[in-house]
Amino acid sequence: MSAERHDYVADTRPVWAPWRIDYIRGPKSGECFFCVKGARDCLGDHVIYKGRHAFVLLNDYPYNSGHLLVAPYRHLATMGELNADERAEMMDLLIQAQAVLSAVMQPQAFNVGFNVGEAAGAGVKDHIHGHVVPRWQGDTNFMPVLGGPRVVPEALDATAELLRQAWK
């Protein structure tokens, strides 16, 4: 019986993700994208819903398809800085986000939470925001296990439009 050697060779073909260039070239002026997107009305921002004190938007760099963010309009770093109205509306929006995602995408579960501070993994450490990530059994496929990239099966503009319609 001969011993065969099967060395793992990583696939080095590029994964095409042209929307990532906006992140790479993103605002270098220190401008907070939550503050910018919360203040304007632009479909390309993927804002799903605007409330009185907080808003919901589709994450442009999602962990999974349908990954939503809930943020206050005010630029605050911690939950303790939120006033009672902001806290209440954010919690209500997190719950509504789950309901809308359930209706549109039928996930089997959710990750819901806040990463507060850079050490906790907050991508935007100075503007508090919550995450609602729909999950499906087996949604972590071979791509992130082998090479790090995630596969998002639908264009962000299409997902945002579906979620906006369902929110109504």
mmCIF file of C-alpha atoms in Angstrom:
data_model
loop_
_atom_site.group_PDB
_atom_site.id
_atom_site.type_symbol
_atom_site.label_atom_id
_atom_site.label_comp_id
_atom_site.label_asym_id
_atom_site.label_seq_id
_atom_site.Cartn_x
_atom_site.Cartn_y
_atom_site.Cartn_z
ATOM 1 C CA MET A 1 0.000 0.000 0.000
ATOM 2 C CA SER A 2 1.596 3.237 -1.056
ATOM 3 C CA ALA A 3 1.218 6.338 1.011
ATOM 4 C CA GLU A 4 -0.187 9.200 -1.006
ATOM 5 C CA ARG A 5 0.339 12.755 0.019
ATOM 6 C CA HIS A 6 -2.448 15.247 -0.539
ATOM 7 C CA ASP A 7 -1.199 18.730 0.192
ATOM 8 C CA TYR A 8 -3.791 21.434 0.537
ATOM 9 C CA VAL A 9 -3.306 24.182 -2.006
ATOM 10 C CA ALA A 10 -5.354 27.314 -1.481
ATOM 11 C CA ASP A 11 -7.419 28.508 -4.409
ATOM 12 C CA THR A 12 -5.948 31.896 -5.269
ATOM 13 C CA ARG A 13 -8.548 32.950 -7.831
ATOM 14 C CA PRO A 14 -10.023 36.357 -6.948
ATOM 15 C CA VAL A 15 -13.534 36.719 -5.578
ATOM 16 C CA TRP A 16 -15.270 39.553 -7.438
ATOM 17 C CA ALA A 17 -16.795 42.022 -4.922
ATOM 18 C CA PRO A 18 -16.847 45.469 -6.569
ATOM 19 C CA TRP A 19 -18.962 47.052 -3.808
ATOM 20 C CA ARG A 20 -16.030 46.667 -1.391
ATOM 21 C CA ILE A 21 -14.121 49.475 -3.119
ATOM 22 C CA ASP A 22 -16.401 52.019 -1.442
ATOM 23 C CA TYR A 23 -15.245 50.638 1.911
ATOM 24 C CA ILE A 24 -11.585 50.714 0.865
ATOM 25 C CA ARG A 25 -11.829 54.236 -0.538
ATOM 26 C CA GLY A 26 -14.375 55.290 2.085
ATOM 27 C CA PRO A 27 -14.420 58.667 3.777
ATOM 28 C CA LYS A 28 -11.004 59.425 5.182
ATOM 29 C CA SER A 29 -12.098 62.717 6.688
ATOM 30 C CA GLY A 30 -13.244 61.020 9.872
ATOM 31 C CA GLU A 31 -16.872 61.490 8.868
ATOM 32 C CA CYS A 32 -19.165 58.909 10.489
ATOM 33 C CA PHE A 33 -21.132 56.975 7.877
ATOM 34 C CA PHE A 34 -24.036 56.481 10.329
ATOM 35 C CA CYS A 35 -24.305 60.255 10.743
ATOM 36 C CA VAL A 36 -24.091 60.787 6.962
ATOM 37 C CA LYS A 37 -26.630 58.087 6.049
ATOM 38 C CA GLY A 38 -29.010 59.053 8.837
ATOM 39 C CA ALA A 39 -29.097 62.673 7.685
ATOM 40 C CA ARG A 40 -29.801 62.201 3.993
ATOM 41 C CA ASP A 41 -32.319 60.431 1.768
ATOM 42 C CA CYS A 42 -30.424 58.356 -0.775
ATOM 43 C CA LEU A 43 -31.521 54.886 -1.960
ATOM 44 C CA GLY A 44 -27.874 53.900 -2.403
ATOM 45 C CA ASP A 45 -27.395 54.248 1.357
ATOM 46 C CA HIS A 46 -29.638 51.184 1.835
ATOM 47 C CA VAL A 47 -31.626 52.843 4.615
ATOM 48 C CA ILE A 48 -34.656 50.637 5.234
ATOM 49 C CA TYR A 49 -36.601 52.700 7.761
ATOM 50 C CA LYS A 50 -36.270 56.080 9.489
ATOM 51 C CA GLY A 51 -37.832 56.552 12.905
ATOM 52 C CA ARG A 52 -37.911 59.568 15.191
ATOM 53 C CA HIS A 53 -34.708 58.846 17.093
ATOM 54 C CA ALA A 54 -33.101 55.958 15.211
ATOM 55 C CA PHE A 55 -33.003 54.282 11.797
ATOM 56 C CA VAL A 56 -32.460 50.886 10.187
ATOM 57 C CA LEU A 57 -30.096 50.214 7.320
ATOM 58 C CA LEU A 58 -28.770 47.237 5.451
ATOM 59 C CA ASN A 59 -25.139 46.539 6.266
ATOM 60 C CA ASP A 60 -23.055 47.255 3.160
ATOM 61 C CA TYR A 61 -20.464 44.686 4.313
ATOM 62 C CA PRO A 62 -22.738 41.951 5.701
ATOM 63 C CA TYR A 63 -21.960 38.781 7.602
ATOM 64 C CA ASN A 64 -25.024 37.272 5.913
ATOM 65 C CA SER A 65 -27.594 38.395 3.389
ATOM 66 C CA GLY A 66 -30.104 40.679 5.120
ATOM 67 C CA HIS A 67 -27.712 41.833 7.875
ATOM 68 C CA LEU A 68 -29.381 44.959 9.316
ATOM 69 C CA LEU A 69 -28.023 47.722 11.537
ATOM 70 C CA VAL A 70 -30.016 49.908 13.943
ATOM 71 C CA ALA A 71 -28.445 53.221 14.956
ATOM 72 C CA PRO A 72 -29.498 56.443 16.660
ATOM 73 C CA TYR A 73 -29.251 59.669 14.693
ATOM 74 C CA ARG A 74 -27.128 61.211 17.442
ATOM 75 C CA HIS A 75 -23.429 60.376 17.354
ATOM 76 C CA LEU A 76 -22.979 58.478 20.639
ATOM 77 C CA ALA A 77 -20.373 55.876 21.535
ATOM 78 C CA THR A 78 -22.099 53.869 24.277
ATOM 79 C CA MET A 79 -25.560 52.627 25.222
ATOM 80 C CA GLY A 80 -25.309 54.608 28.458
ATOM 81 C CA GLU A 81 -25.305 57.848 26.461
ATOM 82 C CA LEU A 82 -28.655 57.063 24.810
ATOM 83 C CA ASN A 83 -31.685 58.786 26.274
ATOM 84 C CA ALA A 84 -34.812 56.784 27.153
ATOM 85 C CA ASP A 85 -36.564 57.564 23.856
ATOM 86 C CA GLU A 86 -33.539 56.475 21.790
ATOM 87 C CA ARG A 87 -33.140 53.252 23.788
ATOM 88 C CA ALA A 88 -36.838 52.389 23.469
ATOM 89 C CA GLU A 89 -36.986 53.090 19.740
ATOM 90 C CA MET A 90 -33.784 51.167 19.056
ATOM 91 C CA MET A 91 -35.133 48.128 20.901
ATOM 92 C CA ASP A 92 -38.434 48.378 19.021
ATOM 93 C CA LEU A 93 -36.549 48.646 15.704
ATOM 94 C CA LEU A 94 -34.401 45.605 16.528
ATOM 95 C CA ILE A 95 -37.602 43.618 17.137
ATOM 96 C CA GLN A 96 -39.259 44.979 13.977
ATOM 97 C CA ALA A 97 -36.133 44.145 11.981
ATOM 98 C CA GLN A 98 -36.394 40.527 13.086
ATOM 99 C CA ALA A 99 -40.085 40.430 12.106
ATOM 100 C CA VAL A 100 -39.420 41.916 8.657
ATOM 101 C CA LEU A 101 -36.471 39.595 8.017
ATOM 102 C CA SER A 102 -38.592 36.622 9.133
ATOM 103 C CA ALA A 103 -41.325 37.564 6.650
ATOM 104 C CA VAL A 104 -38.981 38.251 3.736
ATOM 105 C CA MET A 105 -36.130 35.777 4.189
ATOM 106 C CA GLN A 106 -37.482 33.049 6.514
ATOM 107 C CA PRO A 107 -34.283 32.648 8.562
ATOM 108 C CA GLN A 108 -34.105 29.846 11.105
ATOM 109 C CA ALA A 109 -32.454 32.020 13.763
ATOM 110 C CA PHE A 110 -30.842 35.409 14.431
ATOM 111 C CA ASN A 111 -27.753 36.929 15.947
ATOM 112 C CA VAL A 112 -28.831 40.187 17.613
ATOM 113 C CA GLY A 113 -26.477 42.386 19.573
ATOM 114 C CA PHE A 114 -24.078 45.281 20.022
ATOM 115 C CA ASN A 115 -20.295 45.390 19.726
ATOM 116 C CA VAL A 116 -19.357 48.296 21.978
ATOM 117 C CA GLY A 117 -15.774 49.490 21.500
ATOM 118 C CA GLU A 118 -12.970 48.466 19.187
ATOM 119 C CA ALA A 119 -11.778 45.545 21.341
ATOM 120 C CA ALA A 120 -15.300 44.073 21.149
ATOM 121 C CA GLY A 121 -15.155 44.108 17.349
ATOM 122 C CA ALA A 122 -17.059 47.322 16.647
ATOM 123 C CA GLY A 123 -16.309 48.368 13.082
ATOM 124 C CA VAL A 124 -17.559 51.864 13.954
ATOM 125 C CA LYS A 125 -16.499 52.286 17.560
ATOM 126 C CA ASP A 126 -17.740 55.844 18.081
ATOM 127 C CA HIS A 127 -21.375 55.448 16.965
ATOM 128 C CA ILE A 128 -23.399 52.867 18.888
ATOM 129 C CA HIS A 129 -25.391 50.503 16.671
ATOM 130 C CA GLY A 130 -27.087 47.149 16.942
ATOM 131 C CA HIS A 131 -26.890 44.215 14.541
ATOM 132 C CA VAL A 132 -29.662 41.874 13.403
ATOM 133 C CA VAL A 133 -28.137 39.019 11.405
ATOM 134 C CA PRO A 134 -30.450 36.374 9.927
ATOM 135 C CA ARG A 135 -29.056 32.844 10.181
ATOM 136 C CA TRP A 136 -29.783 29.531 8.483
ATOM 137 C CA GLN A 137 -28.571 26.063 9.342
ATOM 138 C CA GLY A 138 -25.310 25.585 7.458
ATOM 139 C CA ASP A 139 -25.054 29.219 6.320
ATOM 140 C CA THR A 140 -21.345 29.182 7.041
ATOM 141 C CA ASN A 141 -20.138 27.269 4.017
ATOM 142 C CA PHE A 142 -16.689 26.234 2.890
ATOM 143 C CA MET A 143 -15.672 29.732 1.714
ATOM 144 C CA PRO A 144 -15.012 31.388 5.107
ATOM 145 C CA VAL A 145 -13.646 28.148 6.529
ATOM 146 C CA LEU A 146 -11.031 27.785 3.773
ATOM 147 C CA GLY A 147 -10.266 31.281 2.654
ATOM 148 C CA GLY A 148 -12.051 33.921 4.670
ATOM 149 C CA PRO A 149 -14.535 35.376 2.159
ATOM 150 C CA ARG A 150 -18.293 35.207 2.695
ATOM 151 C CA VAL A 151 -20.777 34.619 -0.098
ATOM 152 C CA VAL A 152 -23.768 36.962 -0.153
ATOM 153 C CA PRO A 153 -26.221 35.559 -2.724
ATOM 154 C CA GLU A 154 -28.197 38.695 -3.563
ATOM 155 C CA ALA A 155 -27.277 42.234 -4.619
ATOM 156 C CA LEU A 156 -27.548 44.712 -1.746
ATOM 157 C CA ASP A 157 -29.854 47.029 -3.718
ATOM 158 C CA ALA A 158 -32.305 44.163 -4.338
ATOM 159 C CA THR A 159 -32.270 43.077 -0.688
ATOM 160 C CA ALA A 160 -32.744 46.672 0.496
ATOM 161 C CA GLU A 161 -35.770 47.144 -1.783
ATOM 162 C CA LEU A 162 -37.394 43.894 -0.584
ATOM 163 C CA LEU A 163 -36.900 44.909 3.036
ATOM 164 C CA ARG A 164 -38.192 48.476 2.460
ATOM 165 C CA GLN A 165 -41.373 47.106 0.897
ATOM 166 C CA ALA A 166 -41.874 44.602 3.721
ATOM 167 C CA TRP A 167 -41.279 47.283 6.370
ATOM 168 C CA LYS A 168 -44.289 49.211 5.072
#
